[in-house]
Amino acid sequence: MAYFNPINWLLGLFSLDIGIDLGTANTLVYVQGKGIVINEPSWVTIDKRSRRPLAIGMAAKEMVGRTPKNVIAVRPLRDGVISEFDITQIMLEYFIGRVHEQSVVPLPKPRVVIGIPAGVTEVEKRAVYDAAMAAGARQALLLEEPIAAALGAGLPISDVRGSMVVDIGGGTTEVAVMSMSGVVASRSLRVAGDEMDQDIIQYLRNKYNLLIGHGIAERIKMTIGSAYPLEKEKTMEVRGRNLVTGLPETVEISSVEIREALAHSVQVIVDTVRDALDEIPPEIIDDLMDLGVCLAGGGALLQGLDHRLTDDLRLRTWVAEDPLTCVARGAGMIYDDFENLSRYLVGLERRSA
């Protein structure tokens, strides 16, 4: 019989259990029993000379494109993995600290489950783990994002019947077909929300000689971007700098134009999902014809994307409830039933604290 350690029992009883979606575009923190408590952009502004952080999250994003020469705005994650270790650690420490501030009594260091892209290397896994531990976690566990998204969306991934999730984030798109608690087929590609923003920037540059920033491109995508013809097409005024005259200019663009700008990235995602379907046995295809394909992640909010996939794949495609938070909620669910759900963990540390 295992030895009962009252100290560990008390730590587990009173500590925070946290699920983190450490995304390229946004970082979300889920606290067991409270839900999503933090949803902020993955931006940090730092002083060039001292490397001291000046702002983190939404406050830092608002400074993008407006900073003086001695201040730089940094996104410490690229394509879903850490590109700036020290800055990622600072950002995680800040968010974990904010969670602790919301507690009415002092608590021990939290146990953390972090979602990571399915295609990351062992070095990239180690970087995420080390950053979380250095930021103040008592235990850091890693969970592949498509599994986390499927758990958060409520898909029956432990059933014999197959299910499929397409998780479109800021830096990566993760596609996974699951059955009996395992992955039957998967794809991970670095075409997602950031690539779509870049497509819009390039389109306006080529067609109108108009230079805009990534923040404006993201706003255009969210407002009038689509992957499928809309019932009523939309227009939007966009302000930028004319590359010929060098002067400010305003142009009116339509959702039809932005759909054209996004066409390549959307087609890459559609082709990737089709490739994953080509790998799976016909029995699971039969299951998916009943259950459909689940869209998760911020990219799932692109207007008409579900209709586009439904038409191209001939499978019903549906958007998860609150798709942006699926990965964080799925990661946070691990401690709800650790004995059964710990089988999905990957990487460096699997045991319970």
Tab-separated table of C-alpha atoms in Angstrom:
chain	number	residue	atom	x	y	z
A	1	MET	CA	0.000	0.000	0.000
A	2	ALA	CA	1.286	3.477	-0.933
A	3	TYR	CA	2.542	5.613	1.961
A	4	PHE	CA	0.171	8.496	2.758
A	5	ASN	CA	1.979	11.822	2.845
A	6	PRO	CA	-0.208	14.448	4.578
A	7	ILE	CA	1.943	17.333	3.270
A	8	ASN	CA	1.439	16.301	-0.351
A	9	TRP	CA	-2.247	15.744	0.347
A	10	LEU	CA	-2.647	19.245	1.769
A	11	LEU	CA	-0.695	20.777	-1.124
A	12	GLY	CA	-2.964	19.041	-3.602
A	13	LEU	CA	-6.057	20.131	-1.675
A	14	PHE	CA	-5.220	23.825	-1.487
A	15	SER	CA	-3.013	24.426	-4.549
A	16	LEU	CA	-4.195	25.847	-7.838
A	17	ASP	CA	-4.520	23.543	-10.846
A	18	ILE	CA	-4.048	25.553	-14.011
A	19	GLY	CA	-4.450	24.844	-17.717
A	20	ILE	CA	-2.556	27.170	-20.070
A	21	ASP	CA	-2.928	27.676	-23.804
A	22	LEU	CA	0.444	29.252	-24.513
A	23	GLY	CA	-0.492	30.498	-27.955
A	24	THR	CA	1.353	32.500	-30.584
A	25	ALA	CA	-1.402	35.127	-30.641
A	26	ASN	CA	-3.059	34.808	-27.205
A	27	THR	CA	-2.322	33.202	-23.853
A	28	LEU	CA	-5.305	31.806	-21.963
A	29	VAL	CA	-5.293	30.545	-18.382
A	30	TYR	CA	-7.936	28.177	-17.011
A	31	VAL	CA	-8.222	27.646	-13.263
A	32	GLN	CA	-10.006	24.560	-11.991
A	33	GLY	CA	-13.324	25.561	-10.481
A	34	LYS	CA	-13.215	29.103	-11.905
A	35	GLY	CA	-12.932	28.689	-15.679
A	36	ILE	CA	-10.991	31.056	-17.952
A	37	VAL	CA	-9.514	33.811	-15.782
A	38	ILE	CA	-6.964	35.289	-18.231
A	39	ASN	CA	-7.256	35.797	-21.999
A	40	GLU	CA	-4.632	38.242	-23.215
A	41	PRO	CA	-2.393	38.739	-26.277
A	42	SER	CA	1.033	37.070	-26.130
A	43	TRP	CA	2.938	40.377	-26.348
A	44	VAL	CA	5.630	41.868	-24.140
A	45	THR	CA	7.245	45.296	-24.474
A	46	ILE	CA	10.762	45.599	-23.118
A	47	ASP	CA	13.433	48.236	-22.719
A	48	LYS	CA	16.214	47.524	-25.219
A	49	ARG	CA	19.049	48.432	-22.875
A	50	SER	CA	17.991	46.842	-19.615
A	51	ARG	CA	15.746	44.104	-21.101
A	52	ARG	CA	13.271	45.085	-18.382
A	53	PRO	CA	9.610	44.347	-19.228
A	54	LEU	CA	7.454	47.471	-19.471
A	55	ALA	CA	4.081	45.941	-20.315
A	56	ILE	CA	2.623	42.473	-20.840
A	57	GLY	CA	-0.525	41.245	-22.559
A	58	MET	CA	-3.164	43.672	-23.811
A	59	ALA	CA	-1.247	46.710	-22.595
A	60	ALA	CA	1.793	45.577	-24.608
A	61	LYS	CA	-0.242	44.865	-27.755
A	62	GLU	CA	-1.690	48.373	-27.695
A	63	MET	CA	1.893	49.686	-27.908
A	64	VAL	CA	2.768	47.697	-31.052
A	65	GLY	CA	3.838	50.049	-33.836
A	66	ARG	CA	3.850	53.022	-31.443
A	67	THR	CA	6.977	52.420	-29.343
A	68	PRO	CA	9.986	54.801	-29.197
A	69	LYS	CA	13.391	53.603	-30.370
A	70	ASN	CA	14.503	52.389	-26.930
A	71	VAL	CA	11.430	50.121	-26.536
A	72	ILE	CA	10.556	47.033	-28.563
A	73	ALA	CA	7.363	44.995	-28.658
A	74	VAL	CA	7.992	41.246	-28.813
A	75	ARG	CA	5.888	38.160	-29.331
A	76	PRO	CA	7.980	35.530	-27.513
A	77	LEU	CA	6.323	32.618	-29.333
A	78	ARG	CA	6.484	31.879	-33.054
A	79	ASP	CA	4.541	29.152	-34.812
A	80	GLY	CA	3.361	27.843	-31.458
A	81	VAL	CA	6.840	27.386	-29.941
A	82	ILE	CA	9.110	29.523	-27.780
A	83	SER	CA	11.456	31.809	-29.701
A	84	GLU	CA	12.408	34.098	-26.769
A	85	PHE	CA	12.890	31.961	-23.657
A	86	ASP	CA	13.561	34.704	-21.098
A	87	ILE	CA	10.626	36.808	-22.281
A	88	THR	CA	8.294	33.787	-22.284
A	89	GLN	CA	9.329	33.087	-18.695
A	90	ILE	CA	8.573	36.701	-17.728
A	91	MET	CA	5.169	36.522	-19.413
A	92	LEU	CA	4.252	33.208	-17.750
A	93	GLU	CA	5.428	34.462	-14.364
A	94	TYR	CA	3.239	37.536	-14.774
A	95	PHE	CA	0.122	35.554	-15.705
A	96	ILE	CA	0.626	32.933	-12.975
A	97	GLY	CA	1.195	35.753	-10.489
A	98	ARG	CA	-2.075	37.377	-11.525
A	99	VAL	CA	-3.911	34.120	-10.888
A	100	HIS	CA	-2.441	34.015	-7.369
A	101	GLU	CA	-3.485	37.623	-6.768
A	102	GLN	CA	-7.109	36.599	-7.325
A	103	SER	CA	-6.942	34.159	-4.383
A	104	VAL	CA	-8.164	35.361	-0.996
A	105	VAL	CA	-5.528	33.306	0.855
A	106	PRO	CA	-1.867	32.558	0.034
A	107	LEU	CA	-1.502	29.329	-1.940
A	108	PRO	CA	1.464	27.069	-2.780
A	109	LYS	CA	2.907	27.016	-6.257
A	110	PRO	CA	0.402	25.772	-8.850
A	111	ARG	CA	0.358	22.585	-10.895
A	112	VAL	CA	0.244	23.513	-14.585
A	113	VAL	CA	-0.769	21.707	-17.785
A	114	ILE	CA	0.346	23.501	-20.966
A	115	GLY	CA	-0.909	22.868	-24.485
A	116	ILE	CA	1.826	22.446	-27.132
A	117	PRO	CA	1.641	21.870	-30.917
A	118	ALA	CA	1.691	18.213	-31.913
A	119	GLY	CA	4.726	18.555	-34.166
A	120	VAL	CA	7.201	20.104	-31.720
A	121	THR	CA	10.663	18.674	-31.086
A	122	GLU	CA	12.039	17.424	-27.768
A	123	VAL	CA	14.085	20.641	-27.480
A	124	GLU	CA	10.947	22.747	-27.917
A	125	LYS	CA	9.097	20.652	-25.316
A	126	ARG	CA	11.959	21.164	-22.877
A	127	ALA	CA	11.853	24.938	-23.459
A	128	VAL	CA	8.136	25.081	-22.564
A	129	TYR	CA	8.667	22.900	-19.478
A	130	ASP	CA	11.672	24.903	-18.255
A	131	ALA	CA	9.894	28.227	-18.806
A	132	ALA	CA	6.879	27.083	-16.770
A	133	MET	CA	9.014	25.779	-13.910
A	134	ALA	CA	11.135	28.932	-13.868
A	135	ALA	CA	7.929	31.019	-13.836
A	136	GLY	CA	6.870	29.461	-10.536
A	137	ALA	CA	5.027	26.218	-11.305
A	138	ARG	CA	5.324	23.353	-8.822
A	139	GLN	CA	4.681	20.836	-11.581
A	140	ALA	CA	4.552	21.343	-15.366
A	141	LEU	CA	2.902	18.822	-17.682
A	142	LEU	CA	2.575	18.975	-21.457
A	143	LEU	CA	-0.478	18.130	-23.550
A	144	GLU	CA	-0.715	18.175	-27.335
A	145	GLU	CA	-3.046	20.919	-28.510
A	146	PRO	CA	-5.365	18.799	-30.690
A	147	ILE	CA	-6.018	16.488	-27.717
A	148	ALA	CA	-6.580	19.492	-25.458
A	149	ALA	CA	-8.914	21.082	-28.022
A	150	ALA	CA	-10.882	17.826	-28.361
A	151	LEU	CA	-11.264	17.545	-24.570
A	152	GLY	CA	-12.304	21.175	-24.296
A	153	ALA	CA	-14.839	20.756	-27.118
A	154	GLY	CA	-16.337	17.710	-25.418
A	155	LEU	CA	-15.467	15.205	-28.139
A	156	PRO	CA	-15.728	11.512	-27.117
A	157	ILE	CA	-12.073	10.725	-27.842
A	158	SER	CA	-12.022	7.696	-25.520
A	159	ASP	CA	-14.878	6.008	-27.402
A	160	VAL	CA	-14.439	3.354	-30.043
A	161	ARG	CA	-16.137	5.669	-32.520
A	162	GLY	CA	-13.802	8.100	-34.235
A	163	SER	CA	-13.854	11.883	-33.871
A	164	MET	CA	-11.941	14.677	-35.599
A	165	VAL	CA	-10.784	18.124	-34.508
A	166	VAL	CA	-9.206	20.964	-36.512
A	167	ASP	CA	-7.560	23.466	-34.157
A	168	ILE	CA	-6.609	26.697	-35.960
A	169	GLY	CA	-4.526	28.975	-33.765
A	170	GLY	CA	-2.337	31.984	-34.433
A	171	GLY	CA	0.816	30.148	-35.537
A	172	THR	CA	-0.229	26.561	-36.251
A	173	THR	CA	-3.152	24.497	-37.466
A	174	GLU	CA	-3.491	21.099	-35.800
A	175	VAL	CA	-5.589	18.326	-37.355
A	176	ALA	CA	-6.226	15.066	-35.490
A	177	VAL	CA	-8.498	12.052	-35.905
A	178	MET	CA	-8.918	10.156	-32.629
A	179	SER	CA	-10.391	6.882	-31.478
A	180	MET	CA	-10.048	4.767	-28.313
A	181	SER	CA	-7.920	7.421	-26.570
A	182	GLY	CA	-5.365	7.388	-29.374
A	183	VAL	CA	-4.553	9.434	-32.465
A	184	VAL	CA	-5.324	7.603	-35.717
A	185	ALA	CA	-4.060	10.347	-38.048
A	186	SER	CA	-2.716	13.844	-37.500
A	187	ARG	CA	-1.267	16.831	-39.307
A	188	SER	CA	0.453	19.968	-38.018
A	189	LEU	CA	1.178	22.905	-40.307
A	190	ARG	CA	2.396	26.426	-39.759
A	191	VAL	CA	-0.386	28.107	-41.688
A	192	ALA	CA	-2.953	29.736	-39.414
A	193	GLY	CA	-4.139	33.144	-38.225
A	194	ASP	CA	-0.781	34.916	-38.584
A	195	GLU	CA	-0.401	33.707	-42.166
A	196	MET	CA	-3.896	35.015	-42.957
A	197	ASP	CA	-2.973	38.433	-41.533
A	198	GLN	CA	0.117	38.476	-43.731
A	199	ASP	CA	-2.004	37.556	-46.773
A	200	ILE	CA	-4.207	40.606	-46.148
A	201	ILE	CA	-1.184	42.908	-45.754
A	202	GLN	CA	0.311	41.653	-49.015
A	203	TYR	CA	-3.000	41.877	-50.892
A	204	LEU	CA	-3.572	45.535	-49.966
A	205	ARG	CA	0.041	46.334	-50.749
A	206	ASN	CA	-0.199	44.809	-54.221
A	207	LYS	CA	-3.677	46.073	-55.158
A	208	TYR	CA	-3.813	49.506	-53.528
A	209	ASN	CA	-0.154	50.300	-52.751
A	210	LEU	CA	-1.395	50.599	-49.164
A	211	LEU	CA	0.842	49.677	-46.239
A	212	ILE	CA	-0.932	48.535	-43.073
A	213	GLY	CA	0.245	46.870	-39.847
A	214	HIS	CA	-0.521	43.427	-38.452
A	215	GLY	CA	-3.009	44.821	-35.950
A	216	ILE	CA	-5.085	46.431	-38.692
A	217	ALA	CA	-4.872	43.267	-40.805
A	218	GLU	CA	-6.161	41.211	-37.881
A	219	ARG	CA	-9.048	43.636	-37.392
A	220	ILE	CA	-9.951	43.390	-41.103
A	221	LYS	CA	-9.902	39.574	-40.898
A	222	MET	CA	-12.142	39.538	-37.840
A	223	THR	CA	-14.582	42.126	-39.225
A	224	ILE	CA	-15.079	41.211	-42.900
A	225	GLY	CA	-12.846	38.176	-43.467
A	226	SER	CA	-14.559	35.015	-44.720
A	227	ALA	CA	-13.856	31.646	-46.314
A	228	TYR	CA	-17.263	31.277	-47.981
A	229	PRO	CA	-19.626	33.730	-49.744
A	230	LEU	CA	-21.655	35.711	-47.218
A	231	GLU	CA	-25.408	36.215	-47.431
A	232	LYS	CA	-24.721	39.937	-47.431
A	233	GLU	CA	-21.211	41.001	-48.388
A	234	LYS	CA	-19.587	43.653	-46.178
A	235	THR	CA	-17.313	46.636	-46.714
A	236	MET	CA	-14.854	48.416	-44.448
A	237	GLU	CA	-12.719	51.553	-44.576
A	238	VAL	CA	-9.009	50.926	-44.051
A	239	ARG	CA	-6.407	53.565	-43.313
A	240	GLY	CA	-2.722	53.213	-44.055
A	241	ARG	CA	0.228	54.765	-45.844
A	242	ASN	CA	0.361	54.998	-49.622
A	243	LEU	CA	3.651	53.481	-50.749
A	244	VAL	CA	3.822	55.708	-53.848
A	245	THR	CA	3.122	59.116	-52.311
A	246	GLY	CA	4.200	58.300	-48.771
A	247	LEU	CA	1.043	60.017	-47.483
A	248	PRO	CA	-1.855	58.710	-45.382
A	249	GLU	CA	-4.715	57.230	-47.394
A	250	THR	CA	-8.112	55.636	-46.778
A	251	VAL	CA	-9.544	52.931	-49.051
A	252	GLU	CA	-12.795	51.001	-48.908
A	253	ILE	CA	-12.432	47.237	-49.243
A	254	SER	CA	-15.028	44.474	-49.434
A	255	SER	CA	-15.389	41.033	-47.921
A	256	VAL	CA	-15.123	39.631	-51.466
A	257	GLU	CA	-11.610	41.075	-51.768
A	258	ILE	CA	-10.519	39.782	-48.372
A	259	ARG	CA	-11.893	36.329	-49.212
A	260	GLU	CA	-9.693	36.439	-52.308
A	261	ALA	CA	-6.708	37.480	-50.175
A	262	LEU	CA	-7.279	34.571	-47.761
A	263	ALA	CA	-7.978	31.991	-50.471
A	264	HIS	CA	-4.510	30.424	-50.501
A	265	SER	CA	-4.205	29.922	-46.728
A	266	VAL	CA	-7.756	28.581	-46.474
A	267	GLN	CA	-7.088	26.130	-49.318
A	268	VAL	CA	-3.921	24.881	-47.591
A	269	ILE	CA	-5.946	24.144	-44.446
A	270	VAL	CA	-8.668	22.387	-46.465
A	271	ASP	CA	-6.065	20.269	-48.305
A	272	THR	CA	-4.393	19.323	-45.005
A	273	VAL	CA	-7.681	18.132	-43.524
A	274	ARG	CA	-8.341	16.143	-46.703
A	275	ASP	CA	-4.889	14.525	-46.461
A	276	ALA	CA	-5.629	13.413	-42.886
A	277	LEU	CA	-8.941	11.914	-44.017
A	278	ASP	CA	-7.102	9.958	-46.739
A	279	GLU	CA	-5.165	8.082	-44.020
A	280	ILE	CA	-8.032	6.804	-41.916
A	281	PRO	CA	-10.003	3.554	-42.372
A	282	PRO	CA	-13.541	3.632	-43.820
A	283	GLU	CA	-15.057	2.646	-40.461
A	284	ILE	CA	-13.933	5.955	-38.973
A	285	ILE	CA	-15.141	7.845	-42.051
A	286	ASP	CA	-18.540	6.316	-41.298
A	287	ASP	CA	-18.290	7.612	-37.708
A	288	LEU	CA	-17.339	11.103	-38.874
A	289	MET	CA	-20.329	11.232	-41.204
A	290	ASP	CA	-22.457	11.063	-38.056
A	291	LEU	CA	-20.372	13.163	-35.653
A	292	GLY	CA	-18.861	15.614	-38.151
A	293	VAL	CA	-15.632	17.593	-37.954
A	294	CYS	CA	-15.109	19.956	-35.001
A	295	LEU	CA	-13.412	23.341	-35.512
A	296	ALA	CA	-11.574	24.876	-32.548
A	297	GLY	CA	-9.139	27.732	-31.968
A	298	GLY	CA	-9.435	31.398	-32.881
A	299	GLY	CA	-9.250	30.590	-36.601
A	300	ALA	CA	-12.549	28.696	-36.309
A	301	LEU	CA	-14.219	32.105	-35.930
A	302	LEU	CA	-13.403	33.041	-39.548
A	303	GLN	CA	-16.824	33.559	-41.122
A	304	GLY	CA	-17.998	30.708	-43.326
A	305	LEU	CA	-15.042	28.412	-42.680
A	306	ASP	CA	-17.344	25.650	-41.443
A	307	HIS	CA	-19.470	25.932	-44.608
A	308	ARG	CA	-16.363	25.857	-46.790
A	309	LEU	CA	-15.075	22.665	-45.160
A	310	THR	CA	-18.528	21.079	-45.283
A	311	ASP	CA	-18.729	21.687	-49.038
A	312	ASP	CA	-15.168	20.582	-49.825
A	313	LEU	CA	-15.011	17.522	-47.541
A	314	ARG	CA	-18.642	16.401	-47.811
A	315	LEU	CA	-18.655	16.066	-44.036
A	316	ARG	CA	-20.663	18.206	-41.650
A	317	THR	CA	-18.305	20.680	-40.033
A	318	TRP	CA	-19.266	22.531	-36.867
A	319	VAL	CA	-17.669	25.117	-34.605
A	320	ALA	CA	-17.066	24.193	-30.962
A	321	GLU	CA	-18.695	26.239	-28.238
A	322	ASP	CA	-16.311	29.100	-27.416
A	323	PRO	CA	-13.608	27.725	-29.771
A	324	LEU	CA	-10.956	30.203	-28.649
A	325	THR	CA	-10.817	28.692	-25.147
A	326	CYS	CA	-10.986	24.976	-26.050
A	327	VAL	CA	-7.257	24.246	-25.583
A	328	ALA	CA	-7.034	26.008	-22.200
A	329	ARG	CA	-10.207	24.328	-20.939
A	330	GLY	CA	-9.035	20.925	-22.188
A	331	ALA	CA	-5.660	21.348	-20.482
A	332	GLY	CA	-7.374	22.344	-17.243
A	333	MET	CA	-9.583	19.241	-17.351
A	334	ILE	CA	-6.585	16.927	-16.832
A	335	TYR	CA	-6.639	17.401	-13.052
A	336	ASP	CA	-10.411	16.801	-12.945
A	337	ASP	CA	-9.736	13.118	-13.605
A	338	PHE	CA	-5.966	12.746	-13.504
A	339	GLU	CA	-5.977	8.961	-13.175
A	340	ASN	CA	-7.735	8.494	-16.517
A	341	LEU	CA	-6.770	11.622	-18.443
A	342	SER	CA	-3.030	11.556	-17.630
A	343	ARG	CA	-2.619	9.011	-20.452
A	344	TYR	CA	-2.844	11.905	-22.920
A	345	LEU	CA	0.148	13.764	-21.459
A	346	VAL	CA	3.396	13.868	-23.406
A	347	GLY	CA	6.952	14.841	-22.797
A	348	LEU	CA	9.025	15.247	-19.742
A	349	GLU	CA	6.963	14.709	-16.612
A	350	ARG	CA	3.898	12.514	-16.236
A	351	ARG	CA	3.538	11.811	-12.549
A	352	SER	CA	1.191	13.609	-10.198
A	353	ALA	CA	2.705	15.874	-7.555
